[in-house]
Tab-separated table of C-alpha atoms in Angstrom:
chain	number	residue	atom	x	y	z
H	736	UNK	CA	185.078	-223.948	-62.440
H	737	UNK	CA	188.352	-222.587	-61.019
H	738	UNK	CA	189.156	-226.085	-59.734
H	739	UNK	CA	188.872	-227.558	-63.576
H	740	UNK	CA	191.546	-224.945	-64.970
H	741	UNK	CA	194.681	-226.730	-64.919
H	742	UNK	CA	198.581	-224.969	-63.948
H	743	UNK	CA	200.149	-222.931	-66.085
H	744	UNK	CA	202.228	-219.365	-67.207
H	745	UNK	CA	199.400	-217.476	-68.674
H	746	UNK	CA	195.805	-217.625	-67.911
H	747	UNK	CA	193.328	-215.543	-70.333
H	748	UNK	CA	189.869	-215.087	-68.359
H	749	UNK	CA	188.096	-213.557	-71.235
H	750	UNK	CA	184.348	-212.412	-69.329
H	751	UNK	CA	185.822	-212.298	-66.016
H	752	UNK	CA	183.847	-209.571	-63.956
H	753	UNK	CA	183.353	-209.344	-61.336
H	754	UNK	CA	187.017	-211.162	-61.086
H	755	UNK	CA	186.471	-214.264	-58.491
H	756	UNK	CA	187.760	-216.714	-60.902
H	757	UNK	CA	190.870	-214.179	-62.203
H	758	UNK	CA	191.306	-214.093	-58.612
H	759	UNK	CA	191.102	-217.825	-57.580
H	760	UNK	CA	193.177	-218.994	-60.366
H	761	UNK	CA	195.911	-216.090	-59.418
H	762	UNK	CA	197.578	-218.810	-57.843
H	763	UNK	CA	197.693	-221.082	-60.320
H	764	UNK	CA	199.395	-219.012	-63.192
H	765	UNK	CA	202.215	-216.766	-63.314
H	766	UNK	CA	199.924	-214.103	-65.286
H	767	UNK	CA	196.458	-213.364	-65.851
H	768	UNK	CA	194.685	-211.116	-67.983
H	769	UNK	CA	191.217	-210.388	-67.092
H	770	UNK	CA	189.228	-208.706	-70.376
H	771	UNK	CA	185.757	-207.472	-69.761
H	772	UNK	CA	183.757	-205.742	-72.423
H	773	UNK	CA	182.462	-202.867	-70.314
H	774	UNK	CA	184.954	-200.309	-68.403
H	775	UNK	CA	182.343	-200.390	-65.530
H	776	UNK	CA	182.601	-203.913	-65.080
H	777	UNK	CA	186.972	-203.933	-65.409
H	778	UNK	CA	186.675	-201.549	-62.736
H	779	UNK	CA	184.865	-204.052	-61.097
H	780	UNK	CA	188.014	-206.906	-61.003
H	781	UNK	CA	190.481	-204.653	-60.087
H	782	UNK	CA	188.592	-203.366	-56.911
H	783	UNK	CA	188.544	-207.110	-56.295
H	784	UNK	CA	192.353	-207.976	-57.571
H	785	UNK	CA	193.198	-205.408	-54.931
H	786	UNK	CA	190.957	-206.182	-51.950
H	787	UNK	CA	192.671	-209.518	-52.091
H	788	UNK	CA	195.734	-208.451	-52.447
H	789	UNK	CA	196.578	-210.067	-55.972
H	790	UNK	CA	199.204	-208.566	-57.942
H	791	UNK	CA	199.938	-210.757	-61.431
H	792	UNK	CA	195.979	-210.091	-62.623
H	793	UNK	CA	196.534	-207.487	-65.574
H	794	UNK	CA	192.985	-206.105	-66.112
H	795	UNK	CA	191.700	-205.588	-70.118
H	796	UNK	CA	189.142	-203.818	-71.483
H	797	UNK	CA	187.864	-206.414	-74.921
H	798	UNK	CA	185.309	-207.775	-76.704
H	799	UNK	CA	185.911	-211.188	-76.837
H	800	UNK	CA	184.666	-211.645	-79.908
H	801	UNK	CA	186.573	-209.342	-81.662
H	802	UNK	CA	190.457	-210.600	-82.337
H	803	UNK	CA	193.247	-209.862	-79.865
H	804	UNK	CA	196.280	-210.225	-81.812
H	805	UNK	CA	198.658	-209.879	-78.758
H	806	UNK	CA	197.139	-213.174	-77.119
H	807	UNK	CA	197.430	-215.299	-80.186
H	808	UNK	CA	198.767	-218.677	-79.069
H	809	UNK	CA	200.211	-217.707	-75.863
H	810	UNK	CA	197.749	-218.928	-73.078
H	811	UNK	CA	198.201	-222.057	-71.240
H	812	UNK	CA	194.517	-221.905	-70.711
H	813	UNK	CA	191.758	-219.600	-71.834
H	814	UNK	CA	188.371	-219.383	-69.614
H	815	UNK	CA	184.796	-218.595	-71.384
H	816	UNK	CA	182.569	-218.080	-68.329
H	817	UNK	CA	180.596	-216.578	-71.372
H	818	UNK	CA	177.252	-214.633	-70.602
H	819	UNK	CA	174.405	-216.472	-70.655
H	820	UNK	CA	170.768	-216.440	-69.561
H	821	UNK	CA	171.651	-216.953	-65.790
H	822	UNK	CA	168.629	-219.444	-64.986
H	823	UNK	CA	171.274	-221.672	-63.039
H	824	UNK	CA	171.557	-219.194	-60.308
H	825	UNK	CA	167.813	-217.824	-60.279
H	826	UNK	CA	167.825	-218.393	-56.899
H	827	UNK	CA	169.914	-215.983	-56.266
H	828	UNK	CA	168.471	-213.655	-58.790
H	829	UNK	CA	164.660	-214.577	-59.543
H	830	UNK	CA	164.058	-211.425	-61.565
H	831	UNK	CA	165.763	-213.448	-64.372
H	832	UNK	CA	162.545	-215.140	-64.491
H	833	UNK	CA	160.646	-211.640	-65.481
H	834	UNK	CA	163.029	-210.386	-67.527
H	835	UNK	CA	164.317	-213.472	-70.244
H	836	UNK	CA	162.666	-214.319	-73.445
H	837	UNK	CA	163.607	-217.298	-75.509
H	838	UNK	CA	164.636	-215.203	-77.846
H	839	UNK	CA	167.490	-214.135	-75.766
H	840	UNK	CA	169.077	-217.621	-75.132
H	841	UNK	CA	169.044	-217.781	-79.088
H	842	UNK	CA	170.987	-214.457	-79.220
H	843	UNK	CA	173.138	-215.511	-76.220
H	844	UNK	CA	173.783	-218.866	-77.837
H	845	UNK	CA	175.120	-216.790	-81.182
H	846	UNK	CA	177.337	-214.948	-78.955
H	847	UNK	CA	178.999	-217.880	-76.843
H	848	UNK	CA	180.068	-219.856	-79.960
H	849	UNK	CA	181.725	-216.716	-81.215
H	850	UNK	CA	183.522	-215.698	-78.049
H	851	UNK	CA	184.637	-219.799	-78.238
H	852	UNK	CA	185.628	-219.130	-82.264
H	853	UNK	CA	187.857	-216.646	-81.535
H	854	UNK	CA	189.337	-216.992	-78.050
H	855	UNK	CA	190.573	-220.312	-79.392
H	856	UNK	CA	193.054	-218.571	-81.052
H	857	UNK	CA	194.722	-217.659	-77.904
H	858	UNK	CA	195.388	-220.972	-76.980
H	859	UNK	CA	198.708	-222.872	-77.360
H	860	UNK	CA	199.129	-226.032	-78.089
H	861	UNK	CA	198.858	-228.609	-75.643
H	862	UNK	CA	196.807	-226.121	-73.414
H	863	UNK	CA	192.796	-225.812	-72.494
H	864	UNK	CA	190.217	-224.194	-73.227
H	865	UNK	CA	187.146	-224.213	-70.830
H	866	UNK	CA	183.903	-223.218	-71.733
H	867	UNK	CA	181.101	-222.396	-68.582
H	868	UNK	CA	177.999	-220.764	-67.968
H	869	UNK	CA	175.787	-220.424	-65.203
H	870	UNK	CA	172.901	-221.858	-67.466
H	871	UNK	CA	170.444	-225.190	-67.081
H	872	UNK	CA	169.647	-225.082	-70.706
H	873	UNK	CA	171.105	-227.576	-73.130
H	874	UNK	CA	171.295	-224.844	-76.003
H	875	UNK	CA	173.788	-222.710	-74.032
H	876	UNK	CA	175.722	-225.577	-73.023
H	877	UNK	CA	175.917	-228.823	-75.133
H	878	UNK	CA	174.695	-227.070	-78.112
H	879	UNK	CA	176.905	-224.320	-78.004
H	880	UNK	CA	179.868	-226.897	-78.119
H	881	UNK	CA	178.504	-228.600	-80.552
H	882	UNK	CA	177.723	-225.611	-82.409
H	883	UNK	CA	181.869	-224.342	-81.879
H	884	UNK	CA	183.010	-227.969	-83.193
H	885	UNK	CA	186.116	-228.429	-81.550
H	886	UNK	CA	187.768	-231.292	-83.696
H	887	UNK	CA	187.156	-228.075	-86.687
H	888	UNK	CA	189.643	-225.863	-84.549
H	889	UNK	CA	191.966	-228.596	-83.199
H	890	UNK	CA	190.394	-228.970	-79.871
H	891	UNK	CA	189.774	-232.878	-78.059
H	892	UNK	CA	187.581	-232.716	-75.220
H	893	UNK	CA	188.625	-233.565	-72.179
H	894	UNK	CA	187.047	-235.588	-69.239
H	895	UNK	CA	186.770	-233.965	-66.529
H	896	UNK	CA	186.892	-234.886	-62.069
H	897	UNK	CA	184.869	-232.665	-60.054
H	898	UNK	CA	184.130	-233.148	-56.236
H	899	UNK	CA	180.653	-231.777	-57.109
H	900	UNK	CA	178.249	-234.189	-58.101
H	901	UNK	CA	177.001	-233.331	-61.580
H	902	UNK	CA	175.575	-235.142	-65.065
H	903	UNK	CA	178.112	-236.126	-67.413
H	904	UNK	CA	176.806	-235.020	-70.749
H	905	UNK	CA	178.488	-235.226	-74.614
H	906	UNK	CA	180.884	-232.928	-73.890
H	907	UNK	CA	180.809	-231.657	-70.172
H	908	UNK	CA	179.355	-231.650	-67.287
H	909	UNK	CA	176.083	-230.309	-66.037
H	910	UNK	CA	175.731	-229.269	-62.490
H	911	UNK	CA	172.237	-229.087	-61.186
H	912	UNK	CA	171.304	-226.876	-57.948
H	913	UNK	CA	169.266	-230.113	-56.286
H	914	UNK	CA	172.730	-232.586	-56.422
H	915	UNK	CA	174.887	-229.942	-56.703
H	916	UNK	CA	175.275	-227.476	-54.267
H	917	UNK	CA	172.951	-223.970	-54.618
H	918	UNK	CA	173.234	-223.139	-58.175
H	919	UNK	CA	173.207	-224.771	-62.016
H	920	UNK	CA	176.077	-224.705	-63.802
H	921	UNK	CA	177.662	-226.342	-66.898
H	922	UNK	CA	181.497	-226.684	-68.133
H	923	UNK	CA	183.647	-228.353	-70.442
H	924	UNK	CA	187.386	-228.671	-71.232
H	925	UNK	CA	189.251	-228.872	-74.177
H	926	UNK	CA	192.802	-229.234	-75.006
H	927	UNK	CA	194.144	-228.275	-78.175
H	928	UNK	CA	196.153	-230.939	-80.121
């Protein structure tokens, strides 16, 4: 994911705990805010930020779906590594299997396209927006991209290079743990006219 996020000023990681991408794109950006929605988890990134050492990571406590005036058109990029069902790393965590219901990839999917609504407003023009999950499932991904229309909030998508084998789908890229690597994944960029 952190590879896909171009250069820039200002990163906005908007559901960054525990903070590896806020800190893996440190380098890439001359400042990054990091919002997570639970004080538990923001303490999370900035025992990270300061493990590793990394000083231009300013640490927010936000809903993502709730309006940010301050950020309003000032991010080169904005990353949604929105919350999401998790199946693409059950490997890793097989009590997802006991503990999901459909119902909750419906709710999740409601969730993502608003975090995408409104932290679309913090991009400028000419910069990104990238959307990911750690999901397999086409309604979290595709759908929810579909469901956020882009062209609607002046948004192209973008192609996008990875090293990592993956299936290109309408609007991103699907990452499956047998070609992939260990986990499922999905992302898609989008640069705002």
């Amino acid at each position: 994911i952190c590879d896909i996020v171009p250069n820039g000023d200002i990163l906005i990681d908007c559901c960054a705990a525990p903070g590896g991408k806020s800190v893996l794109c440190s380098n890439k950006f001359n400042k990054v805010f990091s919002c997570e929605l639970y004080e538990h988890r923001a303490n999370l990134i900035v025992g990270y930020c300061n493990r590793m050492g990394v000083k231009n990571v300013t640490v927010k406590i936000a809903d993502s779906t709730v309006f940010n005036k301050e950020f309003s058109g000032v991010a080169d990029s904005v990353l949604c590594d929105c919350p999401c069902s998790g199946f693409g790393v059950v490997n890793e965590n097989p009590d997802i299997k006991l503990n999901r219901v459909y119902s909750d990839i419906c709710s999740l999917h409601e969730t993502q396209v608003a975090i995408l609504e409104n932290c679309s407003k913090y991009v400028k023009s000419g910069g990104y927006l990238i959307y990911s999950t750690c999901s397999v499932f086409n309604e979290e991904n595709d759908l929810t991209i579909k469901a956020f229309a882009p062209e609607k909030h002046g948004f192209d998508v973008c192609e996008i290079e990875s090293p990592l084998r993956g299936i290109k789908t309408q609007y991103g890229i699907q990452f499956l743990p047998h070609i992939s690597g260990d986990a499922g994944f999905y992302v898609c960029k989008m640069r705002k006219h």
